[in-house]
Structure formats: structure tokens, C-alpha cells
PDB file of N, CA and C and ligand atoms in Angstrom:
ATOM      1  N   MET A1175    -106.106 -20.849  74.103  1.00  0.00           N
ATOM      2  CA  MET A1175    -106.184 -20.936  75.095  1.00  0.00           C
ATOM      3  C   MET A1175    -104.999 -20.684  75.734  1.00  0.00           C
ATOM      4  N   SER A1176    -104.620 -20.588  77.166  1.00  0.00           N
ATOM      5  CA  SER A1176    -103.806 -19.761  77.978  1.00  0.00           C
ATOM      6  C   SER A1176    -103.153 -20.675  79.103  1.00  0.00           C
ATOM      7  N   HIS A1177    -102.106 -21.327  79.415  1.00  0.00           N
ATOM      8  CA  HIS A1177    -102.285 -21.761  80.793  1.00  0.00           C
ATOM      9  C   HIS A1177    -101.109 -20.903  81.749  1.00  0.00           C
ATOM     10  N   GLU A1178    -100.785 -19.449  81.050  1.00  0.00           N
ATOM     11  CA  GLU A1178    -100.450 -18.598  81.812  1.00  0.00           C
ATOM     12  C   GLU A1178    -101.260 -17.446  82.923  1.00  0.00           C
ATOM     13  N   GLN A1179    -102.712 -17.467  82.411  1.00  0.00           N
ATOM     14  CA  GLN A1179    -103.646 -17.008  82.781  1.00  0.00           C
ATOM     15  C   GLN A1179    -103.878 -17.249  84.623  1.00  0.00           C
ATOM     16  N   ALA A1180    -104.462 -16.638  85.334  1.00  0.00           N
ATOM     17  CA  ALA A1180    -104.676 -17.058  86.362  1.00  0.00           C
ATOM     18  C   ALA A1180    -105.800 -17.338  86.593  1.00  0.00           C
ATOM     19  N   CYS A1181    -107.229 -18.045  87.204  1.00  0.00           N
ATOM     20  CA  CYS A1181    -108.638 -18.245  87.305  1.00  0.00           C
ATOM     21  C   CYS A1181    -108.740 -16.833  87.870  1.00  0.00           C
ATOM     22  N   PRO A1182    -109.721 -16.012  87.021  1.00  0.00           N
ATOM     23  CA  PRO A1182    -110.212 -14.983  88.158  1.00  0.00           C
ATOM     24  C   PRO A1182    -111.650 -15.456  89.648  1.00  0.00           C
ATOM     25  N   ARG A1183    -111.323 -16.591  89.546  1.00  0.00           N
ATOM     26  CA  ARG A1183    -112.138 -17.028  90.634  1.00  0.00           C
ATOM     27  C   ARG A1183    -111.542 -17.940  91.826  1.00  0.00           C
ATOM     28  N   CYS A1184    -110.662 -18.951  91.648  1.00  0.00           N
ATOM     29  CA  CYS A1184    -109.840 -19.588  92.541  1.00  0.00           C
ATOM     30  C   CYS A1184    -108.282 -18.494  92.666  1.00  0.00           C
ATOM     31  N   ARG A1185    -107.674 -18.542  91.809  1.00  0.00           N
ATOM     32  CA  ARG A1185    -106.700 -17.467  91.297  1.00  0.00           C
ATOM     33  C   ARG A1185    -105.627 -17.928  91.211  1.00  0.00           C
ATOM     34  N   THR A1186    -105.314 -19.260  91.005  1.00  0.00           N
ATOM     35  CA  THR A1186    -105.089 -20.835  90.497  1.00  0.00           C
ATOM     36  C   THR A1186    -104.624 -20.197  88.580  1.00  0.00           C
ATOM     37  N   HIS A1187    -103.475 -20.995  88.060  1.00  0.00           N
ATOM     38  CA  HIS A1187    -103.480 -21.555  87.249  1.00  0.00           C
ATOM     39  C   HIS A1187    -103.548 -22.658  86.364  1.00  0.00           C
ATOM     40  N   ASN A1188    -104.907 -22.619  86.532  1.00  0.00           N
ATOM     41  CA  ASN A1188    -105.730 -24.134  85.708  1.00  0.00           C
ATOM     42  C   ASN A1188    -106.625 -23.568  84.996  1.00  0.00           C
ATOM     43  N   LEU A1189    -106.406 -22.980  84.642  1.00  0.00           N
ATOM     44  CA  LEU A1189    -107.517 -22.436  83.183  1.00  0.00           C
ATOM     45  C   LEU A1189    -107.127 -23.340  81.853  1.00  0.00           C
ATOM     46  N   LEU A1190    -108.164 -24.100  81.549  1.00  0.00           N
ATOM     47  CA  LEU A1190    -107.802 -24.825  80.405  1.00  0.00           C
ATOM     48  C   LEU A1190    -108.227 -23.959  78.966  1.00  0.00           C
ATOM     49  N   ALA A1191    -109.154 -22.934  79.078  1.00  0.00           N
ATOM     50  CA  ALA A1191    -109.695 -22.191  77.868  1.00  0.00           C
ATOM     51  C   ALA A1191    -110.339 -21.319  78.383  1.00  0.00           C
ATOM     52  N   VAL A1192    -110.225 -20.064  77.859  1.00  0.00           N
ATOM     53  CA  VAL A1192    -111.037 -18.860  77.900  1.00  0.00           C
ATOM     54  C   VAL A1192    -111.663 -18.796  76.838  1.00  0.00           C
ATOM     55  N   LEU A1193    -113.304 -18.610  76.620  1.00  0.00           N
ATOM     56  CA  LEU A1193    -114.161 -18.304  75.400  1.00  0.00           C
ATOM     57  C   LEU A1193    -114.106 -16.793  75.891  1.00  0.00           C
ATOM     58  N   SER A1194    -114.176 -16.201  74.540  1.00  0.00           N
ATOM     59  CA  SER A1194    -114.647 -14.770  74.481  1.00  0.00           C
ATOM     60  C   SER A1194    -115.884 -14.822  74.061  1.00  0.00           C
ATOM     61  N   LEU A1195    -116.767 -14.279  74.576  1.00  0.00           N
ATOM     62  CA  LEU A1195    -118.209 -13.758  73.881  1.00  0.00           C
ATOM     63  C   LEU A1195    -118.723 -12.727  73.971  1.00  0.00           C
ATOM     64  N   PRO A1196    -119.081 -12.135  72.409  1.00  0.00           N
ATOM     65  CA  PRO A1196    -119.722 -11.410  72.303  1.00  0.00           C
ATOM     66  C   PRO A1196    -120.501 -10.633  72.511  1.00  0.00           C
ATOM     67  N   ASP A1197    -121.004  -9.626  73.215  1.00  0.00           N
ATOM     68  CA  ASP A1197    -122.169  -9.132  74.498  1.00  0.00           C
ATOM     69  C   ASP A1197    -122.621  -7.327  73.920  1.00  0.00           C
ATOM     70  N   THR A1198    -123.509  -7.541  74.493  1.00  0.00           N
ATOM     71  CA  THR A1198    -123.868  -6.171  74.873  1.00  0.00           C
ATOM     72  C   THR A1198    -124.640  -5.823  75.900  1.00  0.00           C
ATOM     73  N   TRP A1199    -123.805  -4.424  76.348  1.00  0.00           N
ATOM     74  CA  TRP A1199    -124.004  -4.124  77.736  1.00  0.00           C
ATOM     75  C   TRP A1199    -124.694  -2.396  77.878  1.00  0.00           C
ATOM     76  N   THR A1200    -125.645  -2.456  78.497  1.00  0.00           N
ATOM     77  CA  THR A1200    -126.705  -1.568  78.209  1.00  0.00           C
ATOM     78  C   THR A1200    -126.384  -0.408  80.117  1.00  0.00           C
ATOM     79  N   ASN A1201    -125.722   0.746  79.567  1.00  0.00           N
ATOM     80  CA  ASN A1201    -125.472   1.899  80.311  1.00  0.00           C
ATOM     81  C   ASN A1201    -126.643   2.199  81.258  1.00  0.00           C
ATOM     82  N   ALA A1202    -126.450   3.180  81.901  1.00  0.00           N
ATOM     83  CA  ALA A1202    -127.351   3.650  82.885  1.00  0.00           C
ATOM     84  C   ALA A1202    -127.787   4.692  82.364  1.00  0.00           C
ATOM     85  N   SER A1203    -127.864   5.303  81.074  1.00  0.00           N
ATOM     86  CA  SER A1203    -128.586   6.232  79.990  1.00  0.00           C
ATOM     87  C   SER A1203    -129.224   5.438  78.969  1.00  0.00           C
ATOM     88  N   GLY A1204    -129.311   3.713  79.166  1.00  0.00           N
ATOM     89  CA  GLY A1204    -129.819   3.224  78.089  1.00  0.00           C
ATOM     90  C   GLY A1204    -128.941   3.135  76.545  1.00  0.00           C
ATOM     91  N   ASN A1205    -127.735   3.519  76.801  1.00  0.00           N
ATOM     92  CA  ASN A1205    -126.913   3.099  75.663  1.00  0.00           C
ATOM     93  C   ASN A1205    -126.644   1.525  75.530  1.00  0.00           C
ATOM     94  N   GLN A1206    -126.352   1.589  73.902  1.00  0.00           N
ATOM     95  CA  GLN A1206    -126.035   0.087  74.012  1.00  0.00           C
ATOM     96  C   GLN A1206    -124.519  -0.078  73.999  1.00  0.00           C
ATOM     97  N   ALA A1207    -123.832  -0.831  74.561  1.00  0.00           N
ATOM     98  CA  ALA A1207    -121.876  -0.953  74.190  1.00  0.00           C
ATOM     99  C   ALA A1207    -121.791  -2.438  73.761  1.00  0.00           C
ATOM    100  N   ARG A1208    -121.261  -2.497  72.526  1.00  0.00           N
ATOM    101  CA  ARG A1208    -120.957  -4.120  72.461  1.00  0.00           C
ATOM    102  C   ARG A1208    -119.731  -4.106  73.352  1.00  0.00           C
ATOM    103  N   VAL A1209    -119.542  -5.771  73.663  1.00  0.00           N
ATOM    104  CA  VAL A1209    -118.457  -5.136  74.737  1.00  0.00           C
ATOM    105  C   VAL A1209    -118.143  -7.204  74.289  1.00  0.00           C
ATOM    106  N   ILE A1210    -116.951  -7.386  74.824  1.00  0.00           N
ATOM    107  CA  ILE A1210    -116.526  -8.914  74.718  1.00  0.00           C
ATOM    108  C   ILE A1210    -116.227  -9.906  76.355  1.00  0.00           C
ATOM    109  N   SER A1211    -117.634  -9.952  77.023  1.00  0.00           N
ATOM    110  CA  SER A1211    -117.132 -11.240  78.166  1.00  0.00           C
ATOM    111  C   SER A1211    -116.144 -12.073  77.609  1.00  0.00           C
ATOM    112  N   ASP A1212    -114.964 -12.360  78.816  1.00  0.00           N
ATOM    113  CA  ASP A1212    -114.422 -13.750  78.850  1.00  0.00           C
ATOM    114  C   ASP A1212    -115.092 -14.459  79.806  1.00  0.00           C
ATOM    115  N   VAL A1213    -115.079 -15.814  78.915  1.00  0.00           N
ATOM    116  CA  VAL A1213    -115.448 -16.621  80.065  1.00  0.00           C
ATOM    117  C   VAL A1213    -114.584 -18.122  80.327  1.00  0.00           C
ATOM    118  N   PRO A1214    -114.119 -17.952  81.861  1.00  0.00           N
ATOM    119  CA  PRO A1214    -112.940 -18.668  81.841  1.00  0.00           C
ATOM    120  C   PRO A1214    -113.572 -20.450  81.833  1.00  0.00           C
ATOM    121  N   LEU A1215    -112.973 -21.438  81.591  1.00  0.00           N
ATOM    122  CA  LEU A1215    -112.952 -22.390  81.888  1.00  0.00           C
ATOM    123  C   LEU A1215    -111.652 -23.141  82.580  1.00  0.00           C
ATOM    124  N   CYS A1216    -112.698 -23.425  83.939  1.00  0.00           N
ATOM    125  CA  CYS A1216    -111.178 -23.865  85.184  1.00  0.00           C
ATOM    126  C   CYS A1216    -110.874 -25.307  85.364  1.00  0.00           C
ATOM    127  N   ALA A1217    -109.876 -25.859  85.424  1.00  0.00           N
ATOM    128  CA  ALA A1217    -109.662 -27.194  85.606  1.00  0.00           C
ATOM    129  C   ALA A1217    -110.259 -27.786  87.191  1.00  0.00           C
ATOM    130  N   ARG A1218    -110.473 -26.594  88.435  1.00  0.00           N
ATOM    131  CA  ARG A1218    -110.885 -26.603  89.493  1.00  0.00           C
ATOM    132  C   ARG A1218    -111.874 -26.327  89.860  1.00  0.00           C
ATOM    133  N   CYS A1219    -112.363 -24.647  89.051  1.00  0.00           N
ATOM    134  CA  CYS A1219    -114.219 -24.511  89.740  1.00  0.00           C
ATOM    135  C   CYS A1219    -114.961 -25.008  88.874  1.00  0.00           C
ATOM    136  N   ASP A1220    -114.571 -25.162  87.426  1.00  0.00           N
ATOM    137  CA  ASP A1220    -115.547 -26.126  86.815  1.00  0.00           C
ATOM    138  C   ASP A1220    -115.464 -27.677  86.730  1.00  0.00           C
ATOM    139  N   ALA A1221    -115.104 -28.124  87.411  1.00  0.00           N
ATOM    140  CA  ALA A1221    -114.928 -29.644  87.352  1.00  0.00           C
ATOM    141  C   ALA A1221    -116.254 -30.419  87.563  1.00  0.00           C
ATOM    142  N   ASP A1222    -117.639 -29.624  88.415  1.00  0.00           N
ATOM    143  CA  ASP A1222    -118.641 -30.287  88.781  1.00  0.00           C
ATOM    144  C   ASP A1222    -119.917 -29.223  87.933  1.00  0.00           C
ATOM    145  N   ASP A1223    -119.105 -28.837  86.866  1.00  0.00           N
ATOM    146  CA  ASP A1223    -120.389 -27.621  85.905  1.00  0.00           C
ATOM    147  C   ASP A1223    -121.074 -29.442  84.835  1.00  0.00           C
ATOM    148  N   PRO A1224    -122.106 -29.065  85.501  1.00  0.00           N
ATOM    149  CA  PRO A1224    -122.419 -29.698  83.942  1.00  0.00           C
ATOM    150  C   PRO A1224    -122.487 -29.656  82.617  1.00  0.00           C
ATOM    151  N   PHE A1225    -121.964 -29.002  82.133  1.00  0.00           N
ATOM    152  CA  PHE A1225    -121.344 -28.533  80.852  1.00  0.00           C
ATOM    153  C   PHE A1225    -119.860 -28.152  80.525  1.00  0.00           C
ATOM    154  N   ALA A1226    -119.418 -27.701  81.221  1.00  0.00           N
ATOM    155  CA  ALA A1226    -117.698 -27.770  81.582  1.00  0.00           C
ATOM    156  C   ALA A1226    -117.093 -28.888  82.168  1.00  0.00           C
ATOM    157  N   GLY A1227    -117.550 -29.255  83.007  1.00  0.00           N
ATOM    158  CA  GLY A1227    -116.998 -30.798  83.123  1.00  0.00           C
ATOM    159  C   GLY A1227    -116.841 -32.259  82.543  1.00  0.00           C
ATOM    160  N   PRO A1228    -116.987 -31.975  81.315  1.00  0.00           N
ATOM    161  CA  PRO A1228    -116.437 -32.901  80.621  1.00  0.00           C
ATOM    162  C   PRO A1228    -115.081 -32.855  79.742  1.00  0.00           C
ATOM    163  N   VAL A1229    -114.859 -31.516  79.421  1.00  0.00           N
ATOM    164  CA  VAL A1229    -113.755 -30.936  78.973  1.00  0.00           C
ATOM    165  C   VAL A1229    -112.816 -31.075  80.130  1.00  0.00           C
ATOM    166  N   VAL A1230    -113.198 -30.917  81.391  1.00  0.00           N
ATOM    167  CA  VAL A1230    -112.316 -30.609  82.440  1.00  0.00           C
ATOM    168  C   VAL A1230    -111.663 -31.907  82.464  1.00  0.00           C
ATOM    169  N   THR A1231    -113.203 -33.228  82.233  1.00  0.00           N
ATOM    170  CA  THR A1231    -112.208 -34.368  82.291  1.00  0.00           C
ATOM    171  C   THR A1231    -111.629 -34.834  81.413  1.00  0.00           C
ATOM    172  N   TYR A1232    -111.770 -35.091  80.307  1.00  0.00           N
ATOM    173  CA  TYR A1232    -111.009 -34.988  79.065  1.00  0.00           C
ATOM    174  C   TYR A1232    -109.343 -34.512  79.210  1.00  0.00           C
ATOM    175  N   PHE A1233    -109.332 -33.631  79.741  1.00  0.00           N
ATOM    176  CA  PHE A1233    -108.159 -33.193  79.787  1.00  0.00           C
ATOM    177  C   PHE A1233    -107.269 -33.954  80.760  1.00  0.00           C
ATOM    178  N   ALA A1234    -107.965 -33.669  81.944  1.00  0.00           N
ATOM    179  CA  ALA A1234    -107.425 -34.771  83.133  1.00  0.00           C
ATOM    180  C   ALA A1234    -107.497 -36.504  82.825  1.00  0.00           C
ATOM    181  N   VAL A1235    -108.338 -36.835  81.868  1.00  0.00           N
ATOM    182  CA  VAL A1235    -107.479 -38.153  81.453  1.00  0.00           C
ATOM    183  C   VAL A1235    -106.990 -37.778  80.191  1.00  0.00           C
ATOM    184  N   HIS A1236    -106.736 -37.279  79.294  1.00  0.00           N
ATOM    185  CA  HIS A1236    -105.993 -37.012  77.961  1.00  0.00           C
ATOM    186  C   HIS A1236    -104.841 -36.266  78.677  1.00  0.00           C
ATOM    187  N   GLY A1237    -104.498 -35.083  79.629  1.00  0.00           N
ATOM    188  CA  GLY A1237    -103.394 -34.497  79.560  1.00  0.00           C
ATOM    189  C   GLY A1237    -103.299 -33.260  78.839  1.00  0.00           C
ATOM    190  N   SER A1238    -103.646 -33.471  77.569  1.00  0.00           N
ATOM    191  CA  SER A1238    -103.698 -32.830  76.529  1.00  0.00           C
ATOM    192  C   SER A1238    -104.526 -33.127  75.038  1.00  0.00           C
ATOM    193  N   ALA A1239    -105.111 -32.576  74.794  1.00  0.00           N
ATOM    194  CA  ALA A1239    -106.104 -32.737  73.287  1.00  0.00           C
ATOM    195  C   ALA A1239    -105.123 -33.697  72.018  1.00  0.00           C
ATOM    196  N   GLN A1240    -105.905 -34.993  72.223  1.00  0.00           N
ATOM    197  CA  GLN A1240    -105.130 -36.090  71.113  1.00  0.00           C
ATOM    198  C   GLN A1240    -106.080 -36.146  70.212  1.00  0.00           C
ATOM    199  N   PRO A1241    -105.258 -36.533  68.911  1.00  0.00           N
ATOM    200  CA  PRO A1241    -106.447 -36.402  67.853  1.00  0.00           C
ATOM    201  C   PRO A1241    -107.107 -37.983  67.453  1.00  0.00           C
ATOM    202  N   GLU A1242    -107.087 -38.802  68.072  1.00  0.00           N
ATOM    203  CA  GLU A1242    -107.692 -39.849  67.788  1.00  0.00           C
ATOM    204  C   GLU A1242    -108.977 -39.485  68.871  1.00  0.00           C
ATOM    205  N   THR A1243    -108.911 -38.731  69.938  1.00  0.00           N
ATOM    206  CA  THR A1243    -110.230 -38.297  70.644  1.00  0.00           C
ATOM    207  C   THR A1243    -110.631 -37.044  70.270  1.00  0.00           C
ATOM    208  N   ALA A1244    -109.749 -36.166  69.330  1.00  0.00           N
ATOM    209  CA  ALA A1244    -110.410 -35.063  69.190  1.00  0.00           C
ATOM    210  C   ALA A1244    -111.899 -34.339  68.872  1.00  0.00           C
ATOM    211  N   PRO A1245    -112.646 -35.788  68.013  1.00  0.00           N
ATOM    212  CA  PRO A1245    -113.801 -35.396  67.866  1.00  0.00           C
ATOM    213  C   PRO A1245    -115.089 -35.620  69.020  1.00  0.00           C
ATOM    214  N   HIS A1246    -114.434 -36.171  70.314  1.00  0.00           N
ATOM    215  CA  HIS A1246    -114.974 -36.352  71.163  1.00  0.00           C
ATOM    216  C   HIS A1246    -115.108 -34.887  72.040  1.00  0.00           C
ATOM    217  N   LEU A1247    -113.560 -34.660  72.218  1.00  0.00           N
ATOM    218  CA  LEU A1247    -113.378 -32.586  72.814  1.00  0.00           C
ATOM    219  C   LEU A1247    -114.339 -32.061  71.934  1.00  0.00           C
ATOM    220  N   ALA A1248    -114.152 -31.666  70.798  1.00  0.00           N
ATOM    221  CA  ALA A1248    -115.011 -31.012  70.300  1.00  0.00           C
ATOM    222  C   ALA A1248    -116.529 -31.020  70.524  1.00  0.00           C
ATOM    223  N   ARG A1249    -117.244 -31.959  70.756  1.00  0.00           N
ATOM    224  CA  ARG A1249    -118.410 -32.645  70.970  1.00  0.00           C
ATOM    225  C   ARG A1249    -118.401 -31.689  72.241  1.00  0.00           C
ATOM    226  N   CYS A1250    -117.402 -31.818  73.419  1.00  0.00           N
ATOM    227  CA  CYS A1250    -117.285 -31.163  74.690  1.00  0.00           C
ATOM    228  C   CYS A1250    -116.964 -29.782  74.900  1.00  0.00           C
ATOM    229  N   LEU A1251    -116.415 -29.324  73.527  1.00  0.00           N
ATOM    230  CA  LEU A1251    -116.282 -27.877  73.487  1.00  0.00           C
ATOM    231  C   LEU A1251    -117.376 -27.549  73.258  1.00  0.00           C
ATOM    232  N   LEU A1252    -118.030 -27.582  72.428  1.00  0.00           N
ATOM    233  CA  LEU A1252    -119.129 -27.426  72.010  1.00  0.00           C
ATOM    234  C   LEU A1252    -120.667 -27.222  72.723  1.00  0.00           C
ATOM    235  N   ARG A1253    -120.932 -27.893  72.982  1.00  0.00           N
ATOM    236  CA  ARG A1253    -121.194 -28.732  74.291  1.00  0.00           C
ATOM    237  C   ARG A1253    -121.272 -26.742  75.458  1.00  0.00           C
ATOM    238  N   TRP A1254    -120.170 -27.334  75.530  1.00  0.00           N
ATOM    239  CA  TRP A1254    -119.839 -26.232  77.168  1.00  0.00           C
ATOM    240  C   TRP A1254    -120.046 -24.605  76.228  1.00  0.00           C
ATOM    241  N   ILE A1255    -119.591 -24.471  75.147  1.00  0.00           N
ATOM    242  CA  ILE A1255    -119.877 -23.276  73.879  1.00  0.00           C
ATOM    243  C   ILE A1255    -121.061 -22.837  73.943  1.00  0.00           C
ATOM    244  N   GLU A1256    -122.155 -23.888  73.667  1.00  0.00           N
ATOM    245  CA  GLU A1256    -123.530 -23.078  73.673  1.00  0.00           C
ATOM    246  C   GLU A1256    -124.310 -22.942  74.479  1.00  0.00           C
ATOM    247  N   HIS A1257    -123.382 -23.594  76.077  1.00  0.00           N
ATOM    248  CA  HIS A1257    -123.995 -23.332  77.610  1.00  0.00           C
ATOM    249  C   HIS A1257    -123.861 -22.237  77.870  1.00  0.00           C
ATOM    250  N   ALA A1258    -122.095 -21.886  77.677  1.00  0.00           N
ATOM    251  CA  ALA A1258    -121.477 -20.843  78.184  1.00  0.00           C
ATOM    252  C   ALA A1258    -122.326 -19.460  78.226  1.00  0.00           C
ATOM    253  N   ARG A1259    -122.150 -18.464  78.978  1.00  0.00           N
ATOM    254  CA  ARG A1259    -122.854 -17.106  79.174  1.00  0.00           C
ATOM    255  C   ARG A1259    -122.261 -16.326  79.848  1.00  0.00           C
ATOM    256  N   PRO A1260    -121.664 -15.197  79.447  1.00  0.00           N
ATOM    257  CA  PRO A1260    -120.845 -14.173  80.184  1.00  0.00           C
ATOM    258  C   PRO A1260    -121.668 -13.839  81.800  1.00  0.00           C
ATOM    259  N   PRO A1261    -120.437 -13.763  82.275  1.00  0.00           N
ATOM    260  CA  PRO A1261    -120.817 -13.098  83.857  1.00  0.00           C
ATOM    261  C   PRO A1261    -121.799 -12.040  84.122  1.00  0.00           C
ATOM    262  N   LYS A1262    -122.758 -11.815  84.665  1.00  0.00           N
ATOM    263  CA  LYS A1262    -123.471 -10.711  84.623  1.00  0.00           C
ATOM    264  C   LYS A1262    -123.835 -10.452  86.242  1.00  0.00           C
ATOM    265  N   PRO A1263    -123.185  -9.800  86.751  1.00  0.00           N
ATOM    266  CA  PRO A1263    -123.333  -9.165  88.168  1.00  0.00           C
ATOM    267  C   PRO A1263    -124.903  -8.523  88.127  1.00  0.00           C
ATOM    268  N   ASP A1264    -124.697  -7.705  87.571  1.00  0.00           N
ATOM    269  CA  ASP A1264    -126.049  -6.566  87.441  1.00  0.00           C
ATOM    270  C   ASP A1264    -127.429  -7.487  87.275  1.00  0.00           C
ATOM    271  N   ARG A1265    -127.679  -9.187  86.410  1.00  0.00           N
ATOM    272  CA  ARG A1265    -128.724  -9.296  86.269  1.00  0.00           C
ATOM    273  C   ARG A1265    -128.895 -10.128  87.332  1.00  0.00           C
ATOM    274  N   ASN A1266    -128.088 -10.801  87.909  1.00  0.00           N
ATOM    275  CA  ASN A1266    -127.650 -11.801  89.550  1.00  0.00           C
ATOM    276  C   ASN A1266    -128.409 -10.655  90.092  1.00  0.00           C
ATOM    277  N   VAL A1267    -127.833  -9.697  90.224  1.00  0.00           N
ATOM    278  CA  VAL A1267    -128.657  -8.487  91.811  1.00  0.00           C
ATOM    279  C   VAL A1267    -130.382  -8.600  90.797  1.00  0.00           C
ATOM    280  N   LEU A1268    -130.624  -8.476  89.526  1.00  0.00           N
ATOM    281  CA  LEU A1268    -132.002  -8.459  89.261  1.00  0.00           C
ATOM    282  C   LEU A1268    -132.854  -9.584  90.002  1.00  0.00           C
ATOM    283  N   ASN A1269    -132.066 -10.713  89.536  1.00  0.00           N
ATOM    284  CA  ASN A1269    -132.921 -12.117  90.054  1.00  0.00           C
ATOM    285  C   ASN A1269    -133.132 -12.057  91.329  1.00  0.00           C
ATOM    286  N   ALA A1270    -132.552 -11.596  91.917  1.00  0.00           N
ATOM    287  CA  ALA A1270    -132.542 -11.925  93.594  1.00  0.00           C
ATOM    288  C   ALA A1270    -133.001 -11.351  93.990  1.00  0.00           C
ATOM    289  N   GLU A1271    -133.663  -9.655  93.181  1.00  0.00           N
ATOM    290  CA  GLU A1271    -134.810  -9.320  93.858  1.00  0.00           C
ATOM    291  C   GLU A1271    -135.753  -9.502  93.054  1.00  0.00           C
ATOM    292  N   ALA A1272    -135.823 -10.352  92.461  1.00  0.00           N
ATOM    293  CA  ALA A1272    -136.833 -10.923  91.522  1.00  0.00           C
ATOM    294  C   ALA A1272    -137.359 -12.167  93.023  1.00  0.00           C
ATOM    295  N   GLU A1273    -136.567 -12.906  92.930  1.00  0.00           N
ATOM    296  CA  GLU A1273    -136.693 -14.015  93.756  1.00  0.00           C
ATOM    297  C   GLU A1273    -137.420 -13.335  95.398  1.00  0.00           C
ATOM    298  N   ALA A1274    -136.691 -12.398  95.957  1.00  0.00           N
ATOM    299  CA  ALA A1274    -137.326 -11.843  97.129  1.00  0.00           C
ATOM    300  C   ALA A1274    -138.630 -11.365  96.724  1.00  0.00           C
ATOM    301  N   TRP A1275    -138.571 -10.665  95.857  1.00  0.00           N
ATOM    302  CA  TRP A1275    -140.772  -9.957  95.356  1.00  0.00           C
ATOM    303  C   TRP A1275    -141.664 -11.296  95.288  1.00  0.00           C
ATOM    304  N   TYR A1276    -140.831 -12.196  94.753  1.00  0.00           N
ATOM    305  CA  TYR A1276    -141.946 -13.501  95.000  1.00  0.00           C
ATOM    306  C   TYR A1276    -142.710 -14.235  96.632  1.00  0.00           C
ATOM    307  N   CYS A1277    -140.917 -14.515  96.842  1.00  0.00           N
ATOM    308  CA  CYS A1277    -141.297 -15.070  98.360  1.00  0.00           C
ATOM    309  C   CYS A1277    -141.846 -13.950  98.822  1.00  0.00           C
ATOM    310  N   GLY A1278    -142.056 -12.707  98.881  1.00  0.00           N
ATOM    311  CA  GLY A1278    -142.762 -11.628  99.860  1.00  0.00           C
ATOM    312  C   GLY A1278    -144.249 -11.976  99.168  1.00  0.00           C
ATOM    313  N   ASP A1279    -144.678 -12.421  98.504  1.00  0.00           N
ATOM    314  CA  ASP A1279    -145.682 -12.206  97.988  1.00  0.00           C
ATOM    315  C   ASP A1279    -146.276 -13.531  98.069  1.00  0.00           C
ATOM    316  N   LEU A1280    -146.222 -14.584  99.047  1.00  0.00           N
ATOM    317  CA  LEU A1280    -146.327 -15.754  99.095  1.00  0.00           C
ATOM    318  C   LEU A1280    -147.171 -16.128  99.882  1.00  0.00           C
TER     319      LEU A1280
HETATM  320 ZN1  LIG B1155    -110.742 -21.634  89.257  1.00  0.00          ZN
END
């Protein structure tokens, strides 16, 4: 956890956690490279996220991790981690293309 790193989306220092996910990246020549993707959890950007939101709410209510509610925080964090995905700009472009293709087919 770091409070010194700025959120890459809103540029404020509201990050609650940064999750480092191991990921594979396929480059243009088809070679796979192992990379670590950082998934930030931002108190500002992720408050409405269905999985990150509960973690944001926890810290908004309690301020920091409290021993008596640690199991609840752990459940929130685990749910977020389970659903967290590395940012995939290339895949988003592919999805947009696929959607455009489907729309054109209708
Ligand atoms: Zn943010």
C-alpha cells in the first residue's frame, strides 16, 4: 500500500492499494513476454465499482484497517483481487472492432 503514488486516472493521491498482477503480453512477432501489470485501487475513481467499491467504503468509514473488522476487509479485498484485471488497451480496441462488426451485421 502506498499513499505517495498518484492515481494514473484522476492524478490525485487517493490510491488505497496497488495490485501487481502477473500477466503475459504477446508482442507483434507472436512472442510472449511475462510482465507485471499494476491495477490501482483509487478512492475517487473506484468508489462506484461493484468490486472495488466496498474496499473504498471500508476505508472511508474506518480510515484504516481495524483489527476487529479485518475479516470483513479481507473479504472485500479478496473479491476485488478476484475480479481485478490488468488494463488491456489492445484488447479494448479489439472488442470495439468486434462490436462494430456485429452492429454492421445486424
Ligand atoms: Zn483515481
